CSV table of C-alpha atoms in Angstrom, one decimal:
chain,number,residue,atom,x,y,z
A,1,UNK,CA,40.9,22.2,48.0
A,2,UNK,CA,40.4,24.7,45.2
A,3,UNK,CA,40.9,21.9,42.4
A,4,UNK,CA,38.3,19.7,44.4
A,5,UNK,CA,35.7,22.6,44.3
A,6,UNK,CA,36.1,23.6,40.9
A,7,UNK,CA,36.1,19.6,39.5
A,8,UNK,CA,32.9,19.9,41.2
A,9,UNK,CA,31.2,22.3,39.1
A,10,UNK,CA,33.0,21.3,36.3
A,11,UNK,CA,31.6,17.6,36.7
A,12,UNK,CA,27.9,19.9,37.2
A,13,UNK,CA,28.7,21.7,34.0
A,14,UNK,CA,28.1,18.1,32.4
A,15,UNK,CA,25.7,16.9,34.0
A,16,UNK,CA,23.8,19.9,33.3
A,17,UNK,CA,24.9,19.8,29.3
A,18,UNK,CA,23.8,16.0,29.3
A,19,UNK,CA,20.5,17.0,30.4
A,20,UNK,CA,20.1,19.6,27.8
A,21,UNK,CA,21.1,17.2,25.2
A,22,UNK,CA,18.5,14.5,26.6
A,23,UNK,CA,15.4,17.0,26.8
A,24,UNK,CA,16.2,18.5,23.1
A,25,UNK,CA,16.7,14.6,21.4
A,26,UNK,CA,12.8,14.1,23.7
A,27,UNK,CA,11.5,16.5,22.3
A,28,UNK,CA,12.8,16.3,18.4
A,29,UNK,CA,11.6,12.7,19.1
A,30,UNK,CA,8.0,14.1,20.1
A,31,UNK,CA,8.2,16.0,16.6
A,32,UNK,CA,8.9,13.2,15.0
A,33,UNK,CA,6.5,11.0,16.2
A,34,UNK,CA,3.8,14.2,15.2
A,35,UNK,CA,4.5,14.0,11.7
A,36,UNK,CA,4.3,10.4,11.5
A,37,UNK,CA,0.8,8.8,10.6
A,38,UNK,CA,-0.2,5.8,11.0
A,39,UNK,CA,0.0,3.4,7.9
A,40,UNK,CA,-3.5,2.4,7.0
A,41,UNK,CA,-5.3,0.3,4.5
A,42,UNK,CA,-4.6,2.0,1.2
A,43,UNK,CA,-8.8,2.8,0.2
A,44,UNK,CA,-9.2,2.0,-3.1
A,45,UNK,CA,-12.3,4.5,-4.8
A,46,UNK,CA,-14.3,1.8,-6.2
A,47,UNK,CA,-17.3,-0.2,-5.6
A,48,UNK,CA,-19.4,0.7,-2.5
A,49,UNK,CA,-18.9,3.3,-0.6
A,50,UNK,CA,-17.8,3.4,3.1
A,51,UNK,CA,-21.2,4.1,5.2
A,52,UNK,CA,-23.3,2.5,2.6
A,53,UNK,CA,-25.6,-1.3,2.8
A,54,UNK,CA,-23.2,-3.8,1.8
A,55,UNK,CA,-23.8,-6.0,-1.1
A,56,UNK,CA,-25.7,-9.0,0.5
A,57,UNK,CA,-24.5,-12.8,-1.1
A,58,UNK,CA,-25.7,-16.0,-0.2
A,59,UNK,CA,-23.1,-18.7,-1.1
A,60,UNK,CA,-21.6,-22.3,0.2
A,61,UNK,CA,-18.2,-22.5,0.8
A,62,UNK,CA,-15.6,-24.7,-0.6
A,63,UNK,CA,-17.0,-27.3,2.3
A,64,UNK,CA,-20.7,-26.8,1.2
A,65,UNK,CA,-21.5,-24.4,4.2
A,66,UNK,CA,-24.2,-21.9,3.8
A,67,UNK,CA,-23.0,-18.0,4.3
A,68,UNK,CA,-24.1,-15.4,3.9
A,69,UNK,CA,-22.5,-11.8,3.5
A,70,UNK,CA,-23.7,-8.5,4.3
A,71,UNK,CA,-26.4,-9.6,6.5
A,72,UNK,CA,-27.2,-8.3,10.2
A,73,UNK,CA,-26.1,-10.1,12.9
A,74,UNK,CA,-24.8,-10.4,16.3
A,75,UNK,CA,-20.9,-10.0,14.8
A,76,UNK,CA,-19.1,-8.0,12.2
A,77,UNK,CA,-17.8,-9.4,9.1
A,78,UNK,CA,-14.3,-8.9,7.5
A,79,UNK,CA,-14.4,-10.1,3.9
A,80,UNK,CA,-10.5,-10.8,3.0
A,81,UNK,CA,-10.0,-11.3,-1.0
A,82,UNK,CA,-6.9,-13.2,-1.7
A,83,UNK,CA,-5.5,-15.9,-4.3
A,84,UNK,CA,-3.7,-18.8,-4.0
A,85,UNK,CA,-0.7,-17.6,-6.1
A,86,UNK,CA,-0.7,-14.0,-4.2
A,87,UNK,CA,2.8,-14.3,-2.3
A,88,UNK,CA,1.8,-11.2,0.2
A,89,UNK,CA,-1.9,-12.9,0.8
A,90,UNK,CA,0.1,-16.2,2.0
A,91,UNK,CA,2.5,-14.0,4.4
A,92,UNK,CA,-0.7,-13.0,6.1
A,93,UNK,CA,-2.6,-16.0,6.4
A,94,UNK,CA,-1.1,-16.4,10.2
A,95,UNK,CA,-2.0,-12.7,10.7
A,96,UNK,CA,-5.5,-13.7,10.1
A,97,UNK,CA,-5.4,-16.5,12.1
A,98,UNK,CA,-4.6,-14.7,15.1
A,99,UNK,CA,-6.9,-11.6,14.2
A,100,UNK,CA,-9.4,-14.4,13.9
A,101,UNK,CA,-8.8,-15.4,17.9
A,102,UNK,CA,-7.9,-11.9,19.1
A,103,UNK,CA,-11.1,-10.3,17.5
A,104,UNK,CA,-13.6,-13.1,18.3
A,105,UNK,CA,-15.6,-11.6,20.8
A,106,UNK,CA,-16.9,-9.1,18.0
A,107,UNK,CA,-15.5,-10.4,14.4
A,108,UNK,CA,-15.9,-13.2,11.9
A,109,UNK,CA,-13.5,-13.6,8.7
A,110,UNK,CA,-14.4,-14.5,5.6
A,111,UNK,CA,-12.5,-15.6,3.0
A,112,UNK,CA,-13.0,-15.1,-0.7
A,113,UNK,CA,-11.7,-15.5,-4.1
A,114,UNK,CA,-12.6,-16.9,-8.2
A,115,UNK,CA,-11.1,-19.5,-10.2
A,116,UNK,CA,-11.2,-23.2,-10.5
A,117,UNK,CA,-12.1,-25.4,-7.4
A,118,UNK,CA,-9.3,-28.2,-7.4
A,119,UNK,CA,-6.5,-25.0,-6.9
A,120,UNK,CA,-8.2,-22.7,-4.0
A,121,UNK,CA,-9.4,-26.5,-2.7
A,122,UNK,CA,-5.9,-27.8,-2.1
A,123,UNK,CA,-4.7,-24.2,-1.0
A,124,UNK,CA,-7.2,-24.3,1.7
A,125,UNK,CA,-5.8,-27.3,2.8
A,126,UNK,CA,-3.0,-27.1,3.1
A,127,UNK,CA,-2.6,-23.7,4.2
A,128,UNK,CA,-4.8,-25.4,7.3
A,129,UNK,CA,-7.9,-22.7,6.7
A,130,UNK,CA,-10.6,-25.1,7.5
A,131,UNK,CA,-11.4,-22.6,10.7
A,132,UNK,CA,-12.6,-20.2,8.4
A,133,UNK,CA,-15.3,-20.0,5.4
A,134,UNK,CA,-14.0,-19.6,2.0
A,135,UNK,CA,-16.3,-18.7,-0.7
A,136,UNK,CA,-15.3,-19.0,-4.5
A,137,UNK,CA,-17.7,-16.4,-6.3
A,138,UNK,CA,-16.2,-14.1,-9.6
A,139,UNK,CA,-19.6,-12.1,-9.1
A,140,UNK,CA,-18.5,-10.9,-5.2
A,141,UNK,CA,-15.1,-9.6,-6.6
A,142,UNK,CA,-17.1,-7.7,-9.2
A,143,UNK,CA,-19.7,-6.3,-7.0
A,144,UNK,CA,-16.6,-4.8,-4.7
A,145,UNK,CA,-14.4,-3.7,-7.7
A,146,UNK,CA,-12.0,-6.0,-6.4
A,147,UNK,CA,-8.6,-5.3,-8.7
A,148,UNK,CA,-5.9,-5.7,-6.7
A,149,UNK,CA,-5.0,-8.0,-3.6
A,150,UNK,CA,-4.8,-9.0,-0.9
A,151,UNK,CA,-8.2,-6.6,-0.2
A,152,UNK,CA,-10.2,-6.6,2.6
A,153,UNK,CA,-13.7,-5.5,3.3
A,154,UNK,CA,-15.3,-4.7,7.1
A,155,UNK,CA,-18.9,-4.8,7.1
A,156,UNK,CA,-20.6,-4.1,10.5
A,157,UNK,CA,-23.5,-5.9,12.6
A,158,UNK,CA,-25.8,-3.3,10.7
A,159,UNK,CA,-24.9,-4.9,7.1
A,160,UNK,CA,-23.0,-1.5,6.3
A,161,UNK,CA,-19.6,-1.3,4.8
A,162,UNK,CA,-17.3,0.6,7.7
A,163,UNK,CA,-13.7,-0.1,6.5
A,164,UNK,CA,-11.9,-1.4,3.2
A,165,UNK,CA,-8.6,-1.3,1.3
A,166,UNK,CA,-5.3,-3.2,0.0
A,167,UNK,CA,-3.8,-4.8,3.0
A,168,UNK,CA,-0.2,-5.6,3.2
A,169,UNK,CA,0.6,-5.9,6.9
A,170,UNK,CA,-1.0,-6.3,10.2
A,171,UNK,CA,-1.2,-2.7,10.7
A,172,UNK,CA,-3.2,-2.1,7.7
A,173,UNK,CA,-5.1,-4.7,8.5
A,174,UNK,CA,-5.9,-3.3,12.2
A,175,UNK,CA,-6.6,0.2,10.7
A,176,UNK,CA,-9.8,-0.9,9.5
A,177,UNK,CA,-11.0,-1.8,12.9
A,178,UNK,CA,-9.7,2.0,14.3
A,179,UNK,CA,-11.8,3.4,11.3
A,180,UNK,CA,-14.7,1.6,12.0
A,181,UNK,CA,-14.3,2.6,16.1
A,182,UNK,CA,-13.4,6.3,15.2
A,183,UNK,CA,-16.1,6.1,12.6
A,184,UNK,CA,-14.4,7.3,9.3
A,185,UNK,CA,-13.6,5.8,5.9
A,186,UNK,CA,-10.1,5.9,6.8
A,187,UNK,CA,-7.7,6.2,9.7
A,188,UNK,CA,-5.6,9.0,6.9
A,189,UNK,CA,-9.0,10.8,5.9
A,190,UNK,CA,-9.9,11.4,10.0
A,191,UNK,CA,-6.3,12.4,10.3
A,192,UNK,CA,-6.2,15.0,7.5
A,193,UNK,CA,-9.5,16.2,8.7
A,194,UNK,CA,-8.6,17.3,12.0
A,195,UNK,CA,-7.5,20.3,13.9
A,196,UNK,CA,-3.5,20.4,14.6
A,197,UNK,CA,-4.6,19.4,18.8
A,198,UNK,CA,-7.1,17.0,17.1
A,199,UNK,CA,-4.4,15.1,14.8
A,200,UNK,CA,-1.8,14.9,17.5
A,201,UNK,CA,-4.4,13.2,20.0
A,202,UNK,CA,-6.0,11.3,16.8
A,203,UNK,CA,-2.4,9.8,16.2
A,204,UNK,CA,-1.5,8.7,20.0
A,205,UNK,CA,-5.4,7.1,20.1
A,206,UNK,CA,-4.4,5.5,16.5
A,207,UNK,CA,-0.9,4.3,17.5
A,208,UNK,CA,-2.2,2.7,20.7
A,209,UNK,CA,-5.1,0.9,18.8
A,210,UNK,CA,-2.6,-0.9,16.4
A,211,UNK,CA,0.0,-1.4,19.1
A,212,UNK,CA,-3.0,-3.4,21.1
């Protein structure tokens, strides 16, 4: 009877140092998660600024379609610079496709580049873009600074610049839209600007948007 009893408690003893273990790897979990900010678009400081009138371009397309950028309307505009011989831009060309459907209700892609016709012609082909416009224009890359890519520029319904930067994944990518929502130039600027309550809330509210 006295071995059954003290098993017992021994067998407790465990439980109760499992438990320990459990809530200390939460919370060091917790911590972690803290310290860790989201990975946005990597803001590049060149050409206009975030919160200023975008550069507004009338061009046709590679299919003779009439767009126009920077103008008001009833959606906003994300401006995606890319080249057919950019290996990351091709990894997220079915990123953009189903931005292109999630987004809809609220966002049209543009697509835009500069060299010869016959190359970005063929790469729009056959990389099936036809759904969305593709304009070639050296002078749109110079008005944005463009240097590196793939870059991407988020212009609102007002015609102003909300969101831009280098854009290697889909998270980057969907940190433009949390700017523009949380109404900074970056997800990492509103971040480093807040209060220690301020961050930890600002990351679960960022984590969530990217997750969705």
């Amino acid at each position: 009877m006295d071995a059954l009893i003290i098993s017992n408690f021994l067998l407790w003893g465990v439980v109760l140092c499992l438990v320990l273990v459990i809530l200390a790897l939460a919370r060091q979990i917790g911590v972690l998660y803290e310290r860790v900010a989201p990975m946005g678009a990597l803001t590049m400081d060149k050409g206009p600024g975030v919160g200023e009138p975008a550069p507004r371009f009338e061009l046709a397309d590679l299919l003779g379609r009439r767009i126009t950028v920077g103008e008001r309307g009833q959606h906003s505009q994300l401006l995606f610079f890319l080249s057919p011989t950019c290996p990351v831009c091709k990894k997220l060309l079915p990123i953009l496709k189903s931005v292109a459907g999630t987004e809809s209700a609220w966002l049209r892609i543009v697509l835009a580049s500069d060299g010869e016709m016959p190359e970005h012609l063929a790469f729009y082909k056959q990389a099936g873009l036809e759904r969305f416009p593709y304009l070639l224009s050296a002078e749109l890359g110079m008005k944005f600074q463009i240097s590196k890519l793939p870059y991407a520029v988020l212009i609102d319904e007002t015609g102003t610049l909300r969101a831009k930067g280098l854009i290697n994944s889909r998270e980057q990518l969907e940190s433009l839209f949390t700017a523009k929502e949380l109404g900074v130039a970056s997800v990492q600027e509103f971040l480093a600007a807040g209060t220690p309550e301020e961050t930890r809330i600002s990351r679960k509210e960022s984590g969530n948007a990217l997750a969705g």
